[in-house]
Each structure stands twice: as structure tokens, then as C-alpha cells.
Tab-separated table of C-alpha atoms in Angstrom:
chain	number	residue	atom	x	y	z
K	37	MET	CA	0.000	0.000	0.000
K	38	ASN	CA	1.290	3.470	-0.911
K	39	LYS	CA	1.316	6.251	1.686
K	40	PHE	CA	1.639	9.941	0.878
K	41	ALA	CA	2.060	12.604	3.556
K	42	PRO	CA	0.252	15.961	3.016
K	43	ILE	CA	2.653	18.585	1.677
K	44	PHE	CA	0.534	21.707	1.419
K	45	SER	CA	-0.831	23.624	4.385
K	46	VAL	CA	-3.985	24.279	2.355
K	47	LEU	CA	-4.814	20.579	2.736
K	48	THR	CA	-5.177	21.010	6.481
K	49	PHE	CA	-7.464	23.979	5.896
K	50	LEU	CA	-9.678	22.017	3.501
K	51	LEU	CA	-9.906	19.092	5.880
K	52	SER	CA	-10.991	21.351	8.702
K	53	VAL	CA	-13.648	23.030	6.542
K	54	THR	CA	-15.111	19.821	5.091
K	55	GLY	CA	-14.726	17.705	8.193
K	56	ALA	CA	-12.775	15.092	6.225
K	57	GLY	CA	-10.145	12.969	7.951
K	58	VAL	CA	-9.927	11.680	11.499
K	59	SER	CA	-9.490	14.278	14.251
K	60	GLN	CA	-8.342	14.096	17.835
K	61	ALA	CA	-8.272	16.784	20.492
K	62	ALA	CA	-4.732	18.021	21.021
K	63	ASP	CA	-3.390	19.334	24.313
K	64	ASN	CA	-3.816	22.898	23.081
K	65	GLY	CA	-7.443	22.287	22.175
K	66	LEU	CA	-6.871	22.399	18.403
K	67	PRO	CA	-7.956	19.469	16.204
K	68	LYS	CA	-5.292	17.051	15.002
K	69	TYR	CA	-5.577	15.245	11.636
K	70	ALA	CA	-4.040	12.050	10.315
K	71	ALA	CA	-3.775	11.448	6.552
K	72	GLU	CA	-5.116	8.143	5.250
K	73	PRO	CA	-3.363	6.271	2.393
K	74	CYS	CA	-4.437	7.851	-0.889
K	75	CYS	CA	-4.075	5.003	-3.317
K	76	GLN	CA	-3.692	1.304	-3.886
K	77	LEU	CA	-3.773	-0.209	-7.347
K	78	CYS	CA	-7.090	-1.960	-7.816
K	79	PRO	CA	-7.193	-5.668	-8.828
K	80	GLU	CA	-8.880	-4.807	-12.141
K	81	ALA	CA	-5.819	-2.834	-13.289
K	82	GLN	CA	-3.579	-5.840	-12.683
K	83	LYS	CA	-5.841	-8.430	-14.315
K	84	THR	CA	-6.778	-6.555	-17.498
K	85	SER	CA	-5.292	-7.226	-20.957
K	86	ALA	CA	-1.516	-7.390	-21.264
K	87	GLU	CA	-1.383	-4.213	-23.360
K	88	VAL	CA	-2.647	-1.959	-20.560
K	89	ALA	CA	-2.168	-3.987	-17.364
K	90	LEU	CA	-0.276	-2.290	-14.524
K	91	LYS	CA	1.718	-3.527	-11.572
K	92	GLU	CA	2.391	-1.671	-8.365
K	93	GLY	CA	5.849	-1.082	-6.991
K	94	SER	CA	6.911	0.225	-3.618
K	95	ALA	CA	6.882	3.899	-2.568
K	96	GLY	CA	4.158	4.927	-5.002
K	97	TRP	CA	5.753	3.582	-8.212
K	98	LEU	CA	3.668	2.171	-11.056
K	99	PHE	CA	4.988	0.017	-13.896
K	100	ALA	CA	3.529	-1.444	-17.062
K	101	ALA	CA	2.960	-5.157	-16.475
K	102	THR	CA	4.331	-6.037	-19.925
K	103	GLU	CA	7.672	-4.193	-19.620
K	104	ARG	CA	9.613	-7.245	-18.418
K	105	ALA	CA	8.025	-9.531	-21.024
K	106	THR	CA	8.805	-7.050	-23.813
K	107	ASN	CA	12.434	-6.842	-22.751
K	108	ALA	CA	12.719	-10.607	-23.170
K	109	GLU	CA	12.009	-10.481	-26.928
K	110	PRO	CA	15.064	-10.955	-29.173
K	111	LEU	CA	16.644	-7.857	-30.678
K	112	THR	CA	19.669	-9.104	-32.585
K	113	THR	CA	18.070	-10.568	-35.719
K	114	PRO	CA	20.302	-10.720	-38.845
K	115	GLU	CA	17.830	-8.582	-40.779
K	116	ARG	CA	17.776	-5.812	-38.183
K	117	ALA	CA	21.568	-5.917	-37.845
K	118	PHE	CA	22.052	-5.586	-41.607
K	119	LEU	CA	19.567	-2.717	-41.942
K	120	LEU	CA	21.049	-0.766	-39.023
K	121	LYS	CA	24.570	-1.160	-40.400
K	122	LEU	CA	23.435	-0.075	-43.849
K	123	LEU	CA	21.692	2.982	-42.380
K	124	VAL	CA	24.869	4.003	-40.542
K	125	GLN	CA	26.964	3.523	-43.674
K	126	GLU	CA	24.568	5.516	-45.865
K	127	LEU	CA	24.663	8.385	-43.381
K	128	ALA	CA	28.463	8.141	-43.186
K	129	GLN	CA	28.620	8.567	-46.958
K	130	LYS	CA	26.874	11.916	-46.393
K	131	GLY	CA	29.418	12.834	-43.709
K	132	THR	CA	26.999	12.219	-40.830
K	133	THR	CA	27.768	10.287	-37.628
K	134	VAL	CA	24.925	8.983	-35.429
K	135	MET	CA	24.990	8.881	-31.622
K	136	LEU	CA	22.386	6.793	-29.820
K	137	VAL	CA	20.776	8.251	-26.687
K	138	MET	CA	19.234	5.351	-24.762
K	139	PRO	CA	19.192	5.467	-20.941
K	140	PRO	CA	18.172	2.336	-19.014
K	141	SER	CA	14.430	1.762	-18.752
K	142	ARG	CA	12.410	2.674	-15.671
K	143	THR	CA	12.050	-1.061	-15.005
K	144	LEU	CA	15.815	-1.446	-14.826
K	145	MET	CA	16.778	1.811	-13.140
K	146	TYR	CA	14.205	1.261	-10.382
K	147	ALA	CA	14.398	-2.509	-10.221
K	148	ASP	CA	14.583	-2.360	-6.421
K	149	HIS	CA	10.980	-1.133	-6.390
K	150	GLN	CA	9.522	-4.104	-8.254
K	151	LEU	CA	11.935	-6.784	-9.509
K	152	SER	CA	13.578	-9.748	-7.844
K	153	LYS	CA	17.381	-9.842	-7.873
K	154	GLY	CA	17.357	-12.565	-10.515
K	155	ALA	CA	15.008	-10.655	-12.814
K	156	ALA	CA	17.002	-7.444	-12.330
K	157	ALA	CA	20.239	-9.200	-13.293
K	158	GLU	CA	18.676	-10.593	-16.461
K	159	THR	CA	17.204	-7.192	-17.379
K	160	THR	CA	20.624	-5.577	-16.897
K	161	LYS	CA	22.210	-8.193	-19.161
K	162	GLU	CA	19.625	-7.554	-21.891
K	163	TYR	CA	20.144	-3.797	-21.695
K	164	LEU	CA	23.935	-4.060	-22.023
K	165	GLN	CA	23.491	-6.438	-24.980
K	166	THR	CA	21.257	-3.853	-26.636
K	167	LEU	CA	23.859	-1.105	-26.293
K	168	SER	CA	26.497	-3.475	-27.675
K	169	PHE	CA	24.248	-4.358	-30.618
K	170	PHE	CA	23.927	-0.710	-31.635
K	171	ARG	CA	27.683	-0.184	-31.223
K	172	GLN	CA	28.357	-3.127	-33.545
K	173	ALA	CA	26.015	-1.540	-36.102
K	174	GLY	CA	28.238	1.566	-36.083
K	175	PHE	CA	26.391	3.912	-33.717
K	176	LEU	CA	28.275	5.967	-31.154
K	177	VAL	CA	26.943	4.768	-27.798
K	178	PRO	CA	28.137	6.314	-24.506
K	179	ALA	CA	28.117	4.226	-21.315
K	180	TYR	CA	24.515	4.976	-20.363
K	181	GLU	CA	24.615	2.218	-17.748
K	182	ARG	CA	26.500	4.756	-15.602
K	183	LEU	CA	23.369	6.904	-15.235
K	184	GLN	CA	22.006	6.993	-11.695
K	185	PRO	CA	18.409	6.890	-10.336
K	186	THR	CA	19.033	10.299	-8.758
K	187	VAL	CA	21.565	13.029	-9.426
K	188	SER	CA	23.979	13.943	-6.659
K	189	GLY	CA	22.509	16.781	-4.602
K	190	SER	CA	18.988	16.304	-5.988
K	191	ALA	CA	16.103	14.347	-4.515
K	192	GLU	CA	14.288	14.236	-7.853
K	193	PRO	CA	14.273	10.779	-9.486
K	194	PHE	CA	15.533	10.165	-13.013
K	195	PHE	CA	12.052	9.056	-14.128
K	196	PHE	CA	8.625	9.978	-12.820
K	197	LYS	CA	7.015	7.462	-10.494
K	198	ARG	CA	3.854	7.130	-12.557
K	199	ASP	CA	4.826	8.367	-16.022
K	200	ILE	CA	7.052	6.862	-18.720
K	201	HIS	CA	9.126	10.038	-19.255
K	202	TRP	CA	12.309	11.188	-17.612
K	203	THR	CA	12.208	14.198	-15.308
K	204	SER	CA	14.201	17.364	-15.952
K	205	SER	CA	16.848	15.841	-13.692
K	206	GLY	CA	17.007	12.725	-15.871
K	207	ALA	CA	17.256	14.828	-19.027
K	208	MET	CA	20.094	16.886	-17.514
K	209	GLN	CA	22.088	13.851	-16.386
K	210	THR	CA	21.732	12.168	-19.805
K	211	ALA	CA	22.735	15.340	-21.656
K	212	GLN	CA	25.860	15.731	-19.552
K	213	LEU	CA	26.917	12.126	-20.157
K	214	ALA	CA	26.335	12.362	-23.932
K	215	ALA	CA	28.107	15.743	-24.092
K	216	ALA	CA	31.210	14.311	-22.423
K	217	ASP	CA	31.581	11.796	-25.276
K	218	ILE	CA	30.762	14.341	-27.987
K	219	ARG	CA	33.594	16.547	-26.738
K	220	LYS	CA	36.016	13.711	-27.542
K	221	LEU	CA	35.032	13.644	-31.234
K	222	ALA	CA	37.208	15.310	-33.852
K	223	LEU	CA	34.146	17.061	-35.303
K	224	PHE	CA	33.527	18.862	-32.009
K	225	GLU	CA	36.515	21.182	-32.349
K	226	HIS	CA	35.252	22.405	-35.713
K	227	GLN	CA	31.939	23.619	-34.276
K	228	PRO	CA	31.739	27.312	-33.311
K	229	GLU	CA	31.673	27.880	-29.559
K	230	GLN	CA	28.628	29.607	-28.087
K	231	ARG	CA	27.623	30.216	-24.464
K	232	PHE	CA	24.203	29.146	-23.196
K	233	GLU	CA	22.446	29.820	-19.900
K	234	THR	CA	19.763	27.676	-18.280
K	235	THR	CA	17.201	29.067	-15.841
K	236	ALA	CA	14.245	27.551	-14.017
K	237	GLN	CA	10.891	29.002	-15.037
K	238	GLY	CA	8.174	27.473	-12.905
K	239	VAL	CA	7.292	23.775	-12.841
K	240	LEU	CA	5.811	21.180	-15.159
K	241	LYS	CA	2.753	19.386	-13.794
K	242	ILE	CA	2.664	15.738	-14.875
K	243	SER	CA	-0.487	13.667	-14.523
K	244	GLY	CA	1.336	10.563	-15.740
K	245	LEU	CA	0.437	8.021	-18.409
K	246	LEU	CA	0.417	5.131	-15.950
K	247	ASN	CA	-1.552	7.246	-13.479
K	248	ASN	CA	-4.146	7.968	-16.170
K	249	GLN	CA	-4.417	4.265	-16.945
K	250	SER	CA	-4.944	3.570	-13.269
K	251	GLN	CA	-7.707	6.169	-13.145
K	252	THR	CA	-9.473	4.581	-16.127
K	253	LEU	CA	-9.172	1.016	-14.873
K	254	CYS	CA	-9.911	1.752	-11.208
K	255	GLY	CA	-13.112	3.767	-11.520
K	256	GLY	CA	-11.615	7.236	-11.222
K	257	GLN	CA	-9.086	6.561	-8.456
K	258	ARG	CA	-5.806	8.313	-9.201
K	259	TYR	CA	-2.478	8.931	-7.540
K	260	PRO	CA	-1.164	12.447	-6.811
K	261	LEU	CA	0.198	14.618	-9.613
K	262	GLU	CA	3.968	14.876	-9.998
K	263	PHE	CA	6.081	17.945	-10.651
K	264	THR	CA	9.463	18.700	-12.166
K	265	PRO	CA	11.229	22.069	-12.573
K	266	HIS	CA	10.701	23.645	-15.992
K	267	PHE	CA	14.076	24.747	-17.356
K	268	VAL	CA	14.697	27.019	-20.335
K	269	THR	CA	18.073	27.391	-22.052
K	270	LYS	CA	18.946	30.440	-24.147
K	271	ALA	CA	22.061	31.647	-25.938
K	272	VAL	CA	23.758	34.507	-24.104
K	273	ASP	CA	26.076	35.513	-26.933
K	274	GLU	CA	26.712	34.946	-30.619
K	275	ALA	CA	28.841	32.061	-31.817
K	276	THR	CA	32.557	32.835	-31.888
K	277	THR	CA	32.705	32.125	-35.634
K	278	THR	CA	30.231	31.833	-38.451
K	279	SER	CA	27.151	30.035	-37.160
K	280	ALA	CA	26.980	26.334	-37.997
K	281	ASP	CA	24.121	23.874	-37.983
K	282	ASP	CA	26.133	20.670	-37.690
K	283	ILE	CA	24.702	18.945	-34.589
K	284	TRP	CA	21.088	17.799	-34.776
K	285	LEU	CA	18.782	16.076	-32.294
K	286	ILE	CA	15.818	13.907	-33.161
K	287	GLY	CA	14.001	12.041	-30.450
K	288	SER	CA	10.843	10.933	-28.711
K	289	SER	CA	8.383	12.926	-26.605
K	290	GLN	CA	11.203	13.269	-24.052
K	291	SER	CA	13.091	15.542	-26.473
K	292	VAL	CA	10.193	17.781	-27.543
K	293	GLU	CA	11.124	21.452	-27.303
K	294	ASN	CA	9.979	23.306	-24.163
K	295	ARG	CA	9.303	20.151	-22.149
K	296	PHE	CA	12.186	18.562	-20.226
K	297	ASN	CA	14.873	20.771	-21.850
K	298	PHE	CA	17.083	17.895	-23.037
K	299	ASN	CA	18.255	19.918	-26.023
K	300	GLY	CA	18.926	22.926	-23.803
K	301	PHE	CA	21.044	20.888	-21.390
K	302	LEU	CA	23.006	19.530	-24.362
K	303	GLN	CA	23.726	23.049	-25.624
K	304	GLN	CA	24.848	24.282	-22.220
K	305	SER	CA	27.070	21.227	-21.640
K	306	LEU	CA	28.666	21.504	-25.093
K	307	SER	CA	28.744	25.287	-25.494
K	308	ARG	CA	27.625	24.482	-29.021
K	309	LYS	CA	24.382	24.918	-30.941
K	310	VAL	CA	22.196	21.794	-31.216
K	311	SER	CA	19.261	21.995	-33.637
K	312	ASN	CA	16.210	20.088	-32.413
K	313	TYR	CA	14.286	18.285	-35.186
K	314	THR	CA	12.020	16.320	-32.837
K	315	PRO	CA	8.354	16.606	-33.957
K	316	ASP	CA	5.910	18.249	-31.551
K	317	ASP	CA	4.178	14.903	-30.962
K	318	GLY	CA	7.462	13.092	-30.283
K	319	ASN	CA	6.999	10.611	-33.141
K	320	SER	CA	10.603	10.041	-34.196
K	321	SER	CA	9.572	7.764	-37.069
K	322	VAL	CA	7.734	10.665	-38.683
K	323	GLY	CA	10.530	13.008	-37.666
K	324	TRP	CA	13.207	10.902	-39.374
K	325	THR	CA	11.208	10.651	-42.593
K	326	LYS	CA	10.626	14.393	-42.750
K	327	LEU	CA	14.215	15.158	-41.783
K	328	LEU	CA	15.814	12.886	-44.388
K	329	ALA	CA	13.533	14.156	-47.146
K	330	SER	CA	14.116	17.797	-46.203
K	331	GLU	CA	16.109	20.202	-48.331
K	332	ALA	CA	18.196	21.080	-45.261
K	333	PHE	CA	19.466	17.503	-44.926
K	334	GLN	CA	19.859	16.786	-48.627
K	335	THR	CA	21.827	19.993	-49.318
K	336	LYS	CA	23.850	20.294	-46.079
K	337	PRO	CA	23.666	17.207	-43.860
K	338	PRO	CA	24.867	17.617	-40.251
K	339	LYS	CA	28.120	16.231	-38.908
K	340	LEU	CA	26.350	14.555	-35.985
K	341	ILE	CA	22.791	13.376	-35.287
K	342	LEU	CA	21.796	12.449	-31.746
K	343	TRP	CA	18.977	9.899	-31.844
K	344	GLU	CA	17.131	9.826	-28.516
K	345	LEU	CA	15.431	6.435	-28.580
K	346	PRO	CA	13.740	5.090	-25.415
K	347	TYR	CA	14.789	1.550	-24.564
K	348	GLU	CA	11.178	0.374	-24.888
K	349	HIS	CA	11.179	1.499	-28.551
K	350	ARG	CA	14.480	-0.134	-29.503
K	351	LYS	CA	12.973	-2.789	-31.795
K	352	LEU	CA	12.695	-0.607	-34.869
K	353	SER	CA	10.481	-2.094	-37.543
K	354	ALA	CA	12.102	-3.384	-40.718
K	355	SER	CA	9.613	-1.270	-42.679
K	356	GLN	CA	10.833	1.912	-40.998
K	357	LEU	CA	14.525	1.065	-41.467
K	358	ARG	CA	14.067	0.126	-45.127
K	359	GLN	CA	12.501	3.509	-45.811
K	360	MET	CA	15.039	5.499	-43.783
K	361	ILE	CA	17.949	3.919	-45.672
K	362	ALA	CA	16.413	4.724	-49.053
K	363	LEU	CA	15.663	8.323	-48.076
K	364	VAL	CA	19.205	9.188	-46.935
K	365	ASN	CA	20.034	9.916	-50.561
K	366	ASN	CA	16.465	10.820	-51.554
K	367	GLY	CA	15.475	7.476	-53.048
K	368	CYS	CA	16.522	7.109	-56.681
K	369	GLU	CA	17.171	10.824	-57.110
K	370	SER	CA	20.889	10.351	-56.350
K	371	TYR	CA	21.697	7.053	-58.091
K	372	PRO	CA	21.553	5.813	-61.713
K	373	THR	CA	18.168	4.328	-62.645
K	374	LEU	CA	18.166	0.671	-63.681
K	375	GLU	CA	14.473	0.333	-64.541
K	376	GLN	CA	11.433	2.614	-64.643
K	377	LYS	CA	7.792	1.757	-65.314
K	378	THR	CA	4.349	3.386	-65.024
K	379	GLN	CA	1.174	1.335	-64.499
K	380	VAL	CA	-2.441	1.744	-63.389
K	381	PHE	CA	-4.016	-0.250	-60.555
K	382	LYS	CA	-6.951	-2.529	-61.251
K	383	GLY	CA	-8.663	-3.358	-57.941
K	384	ASN	CA	-6.036	-3.761	-55.262
K	385	ASN	CA	-3.426	-5.954	-56.984
K	386	LEU	CA	-0.692	-5.136	-59.458
K	387	ASN	CA	1.690	-7.826	-60.712
K	388	ASP	CA	5.118	-7.226	-62.238
K	389	VAL	CA	5.321	-3.639	-60.993
K	390	ILE	CA	9.015	-3.914	-61.762
K	391	PHE	CA	10.528	-6.466	-64.130
K	392	GLY	CA	13.632	-6.096	-66.275
K	393	ALA	CA	16.744	-7.853	-67.492
K	394	ASN	CA	19.011	-5.197	-65.937
K	395	LEU	CA	17.904	-6.239	-62.464
K	396	LEU	CA	19.083	-9.817	-62.989
K	397	LYS	CA	22.638	-8.502	-62.939
K	398	THR	CA	22.365	-6.784	-59.526
K	399	HIS	CA	22.309	-8.372	-56.091
K	400	PRO	CA	18.837	-7.836	-54.567
K	401	SER	CA	20.237	-6.245	-51.399
K	402	GLN	CA	21.728	-3.467	-53.524
K	403	LEU	CA	18.403	-2.365	-54.979
K	404	ILE	CA	16.513	0.790	-54.011
K	405	PHE	CA	12.834	1.059	-54.973
K	406	ASP	CA	11.153	4.430	-55.417
K	407	LEU	CA	7.379	4.169	-55.944
K	408	LYS	CA	5.166	7.215	-56.477
K	409	LEU	CA	1.396	6.693	-56.276
K	410	SER	CA	-1.143	9.213	-57.538
K	411	ASP	CA	-3.378	8.554	-54.500
K	412	PRO	CA	-1.643	10.190	-51.476
K	413	SER	CA	-4.031	8.570	-48.965
K	414	ILE	CA	-2.516	5.093	-49.426
K	415	GLU	CA	-0.610	4.211	-46.251
K	416	GLN	CA	0.438	0.592	-46.740
K	417	LEU	CA	1.851	-1.596	-49.506
K	418	LEU	CA	1.936	-5.407	-49.406
K	419	LEU	CA	4.888	-6.584	-51.486
K	420	THR	CA	5.978	-9.927	-52.944
K	421	VAL	CA	9.477	-10.181	-54.389
K	422	TRP	CA	10.250	-13.081	-56.747
K	423	TYR	CA	13.788	-14.396	-57.202
K	424	SER	CA	15.660	-16.260	-59.911
K	425	ASP	CA	15.759	-19.500	-57.907
K	426	GLY	CA	11.959	-19.632	-57.775
K	427	GLY	CA	11.808	-18.376	-54.194
K	428	LYS	CA	9.936	-15.336	-52.939
K	429	SER	CA	9.720	-13.040	-49.914
K	430	ASP	CA	6.699	-11.144	-48.605
K	431	PHE	CA	6.843	-7.953	-46.568
K	432	GLN	CA	4.992	-4.703	-46.054
K	433	ILE	CA	5.910	-1.047	-46.234
K	434	ARG	CA	3.798	1.163	-43.990
K	435	LYS	CA	3.738	4.943	-43.812
K	436	ASN	CA	2.518	6.944	-40.857
K	437	SER	CA	-0.824	8.628	-41.515
K	438	GLN	CA	0.910	11.988	-41.040
K	439	LEU	CA	3.042	11.333	-44.134
K	440	THR	CA	0.415	10.627	-46.769
K	441	ASP	CA	0.734	13.933	-48.587
K	442	SER	CA	2.968	12.755	-51.413
K	443	GLY	CA	2.061	9.136	-52.190
K	444	ARG	CA	5.761	8.242	-52.259
K	445	PHE	CA	7.244	4.994	-50.935
K	446	SER	CA	11.042	4.645	-51.062
K	447	PHE	CA	12.624	1.516	-49.582
K	448	VAL	CA	15.312	-1.148	-49.855
K	449	LEU	CA	14.871	-4.920	-49.708
K	450	GLY	CA	17.492	-5.568	-47.053
K	451	ASN	CA	19.657	-8.630	-46.519
K	452	VAL	CA	18.307	-11.245	-48.949
K	453	GLU	CA	19.074	-14.769	-47.754
K	454	MET	CA	21.588	-16.454	-50.056
K	455	ARG	CA	21.111	-20.233	-49.898
K	456	GLN	CA	22.353	-20.172	-53.493
K	457	PRO	CA	22.922	-17.392	-56.027
K	458	ARG	CA	19.587	-15.642	-56.411
K	459	PHE	CA	18.697	-12.425	-58.166
K	460	PHE	CA	15.691	-10.163	-58.352
K	461	VAL	CA	13.097	-11.099	-60.995
K	462	SER	CA	9.954	-9.087	-60.273
K	463	LEU	CA	7.904	-7.220	-57.705
K	464	ASP	CA	4.162	-7.727	-57.135
K	465	LEU	CA	2.185	-5.195	-55.147
K	466	ALA	CA	-1.149	-5.295	-53.329
K	467	LEU	CA	-3.102	-2.793	-51.249
K	468	PRO	CA	-4.996	-3.718	-48.046
K	469	GLY	CA	-8.074	-2.130	-49.690
K	470	ALA	CA	-9.027	-1.405	-53.273
K	471	ALA	CA	-7.517	1.703	-54.826
K	472	ARG	CA	-9.858	4.644	-55.038
K	473	GLY	CA	-10.600	5.353	-58.674
K	474	LYS	CA	-7.779	5.357	-61.183
K	475	THR	CA	-4.517	5.080	-59.254
K	476	THR	CA	-1.289	5.376	-61.205
K	477	ILE	CA	2.041	4.139	-59.924
K	478	ASN	CA	5.414	5.272	-61.219
K	479	ALA	CA	8.131	2.837	-60.162
K	480	SER	CA	11.887	3.373	-60.393
K	481	VAL	CA	14.722	1.088	-59.321
K	482	CYS	CA	18.339	2.056	-58.707
K	483	HIS	CA	21.191	0.546	-56.671
K	484	PHE	CA	23.761	1.339	-53.997
K	485	PRO	CA	27.489	1.527	-54.690
K	486	ASP	CA	29.169	-1.823	-53.937
K	487	ASN	CA	31.337	-0.443	-51.135
K	488	LEU	CA	28.276	0.285	-48.953
K	489	LEU	CA	27.048	-3.288	-49.041
K	490	GLN	CA	30.482	-4.690	-48.326
K	491	THR	CA	30.834	-2.465	-45.245
K	492	ALA	CA	27.373	-3.421	-44.011
K	493	GLY	CA	28.298	-7.103	-44.130
K	494	ARG	CA	26.365	-8.431	-47.097
């Protein structure tokens, strides 16, 4: 059971006015009040479906019941490893290095509130394996396991007790750790120095995602709100040399501007400008797609991108990675075209979208597909790729509903299994629903330079 002591004198006033609470006569004749426990997670919240079930920790902590089970899923599949390596190599060809920002999960950092020693040890092992996996793919990954549940001299926890986000204290500690490693990079010295100042401006009031779930599942019962200082960082002088825009941040809802000030803490720790490209809704998948397709990236890519990716979101979908890789160089806009074809949908199936003798000479994992549909509302493509050995592979390419303004799907196939020499023959395409009216598709195919595939471990 969780106990919370009253912290505002106004609470005593309200209790005396309403008569709530239990009173006793004190020696001085004034009433004396004792606070009752405010909350205990109801059984319904712990027995509901796995997607929304909660579990109660000690000292007022709430956790998602599925966090431990999710952590147990495998991460290091050959397909994911190949796609991550290829993404890093494509970005490197543009002169861009990627640093991963991935602190331990709430489940791990506060294991003492809800995990047995054996479960905590296994969770720690899985987390360290995850960091190692990203390092092997070519990401810069600081030693985030050194982050602490609280910062020295501060009573504020790294994460909120009943919300999935870090506090301002957690954001500050992570920024300082990442900045220490950035300062060691050769690219750092070439960035113009600029002084920044951080000040506290009020507090952020956090209801908490897990708290809101508890309220819904437990008939309106909710835990107390939580608070964190609201910090704002501003430049106090101009850069010492011509202004540069060479360090970018893209992240989750934890990195959204004017929330937990992660970007501000980075700038103050580095004394360098960091441009924040995190979308307002914190959807980094959408953010990456918009960033890579932007004129700013295509004409002057940054030297360093910090990717703030919560540990719970580490299993990036193959669909997302395939599209990100293709968009680094704007699909087939930057490479020689091998085949190009325009067709019209009939119903929701289209066979032999791409078929050509030139493709039989190129390894399938080298191919980049750039499809442009006249109907911008289409969000998902179901693809079947046929190979020269008679085999096939099925996969889907899905776009976020926020990105359906162009009707463009750019993607790569990935690491095609080579039981024997096999080459691309044709691509069939289907839609989950029938196309609306006359839908035209313009399909182009190009290929990567050989050196990229060799580096990625084809």
C-alpha cells in the first residue's frame, strides 16, 4: 500500500472546513488530523489485458505489467543488424555520424521497487546487450549504464514514479553524459563555440500516463500529480565564428522542445548549438522521414545526429529502417536508374510492378525502390518479391498517416538470404483495400554503390 504525507498547508485547511479525515483533540485544544493512504492499485488494473495492465511497486511507483516480457524479446536478428549497419553507412557517406541516446528503462533503473534480484540481473544483461548491438552496427553509444536513479545533490528521481518520461533531472544527467563523449570527437573542435544559460521558469505538472491508466481502470481513483522544474536554455552571446548547424537532435516525446529541456542541457554542456528536429508529438519515425527528405538535410547534412530512442522502442520495424535507408540519398534521385515503369491499378493488386533484365545482374540487397502513387491517402503496400531460384519473400511497407501527402514509398529490400545465387526477378504489389478510382504508380529502381554493401556485411 502506498502512503503519501500531506505537503501543502492548504490541505489542512480544507480538511478542517469539510470535516474530512480523522481528528483528535490536542493538548492545546486544536484538532489534530491524520492522513489516510491515498491510493492502492485496484485488482482490475492488474488483471486486465496485457497491453494496458499495470503492476504496483513500492513507494508509489507504477509500472507497465508487460515491460519485463517485452524486454525478453530478441533484438539481434540478422535482418535488423544488416539494416542498421546499412543505415549508418549511408549516413556516413553523407558525412553524418549517429549517436544513440538510450538510458536504461524505468524497469531497470528502479528494479529495487519491483523486480527480484534474478530478474534485475537478467534485465541488466539484456540492456547491455542492446547497447552493444547498436555499437556493432556503427552507432556511437556512450556508457549509459553509468546513469544513476538520482543526481547527486537532488532528490528528484531520473524518471517519474507514474509516467514513462524522464524528469528534468534525468534529461540533464543524460545530456551531460552524452556531451562528455561528444567533446572527444574530432568534429567537435570544428563547431563554433557559443555560451548558453539555463534558468528555471516554474514547474511542469505531470499527470502521468500510468496514473491515467490507473484512473481509467480503477473507476476514477488516481495517484497524486507529480512535478518537475521547468528549465529554459537560451544563448547569451553569438557564436565565436560563423554560425553552424552541424549537430542535430531527433528524439521521442522526451526531447520535444519546451518540455524537459534535453536539447537545452546539451547546448549548455557543449557550449555548441544543437538543432532540435524532434516533432511536436514526439513521433521520431515521422521526424526521421521528414528530416531525411528535407532540403536542409539533402543539401547540407549535419556532422552529428543524436537519436534519442527510449529503450522500450528499440525494436525498430524493418519497414521503418528500409525507408530510412532509401531516403538518406532521396530514393533514386541520387543514383543511376536501372528500370522505370508506369502502371495503373486494377482493384487492389498489381503484378510485375518492376521487371527487367538489368535487375538480374544486380544483387537484390543493392536495390533501391522508389514508388510514387497518384493517390496520397494510401498508407500501406503489401509486397511480394520473386527471385531467380523460384523463391519469394513477402513484406509490407507502412507509412505513418501523417506522411500521406505525397504518395511516395522509397525503400530497400534488405539482406536477402543467399542459400544459393539468387537475383531479383519481379515485384508484385497489393493494397490492403481497393484503390480509389484510377490510381497510377510510377516505379523506379536504382542501386547502392558496392562499397556500402560490403561495409554493411552483405
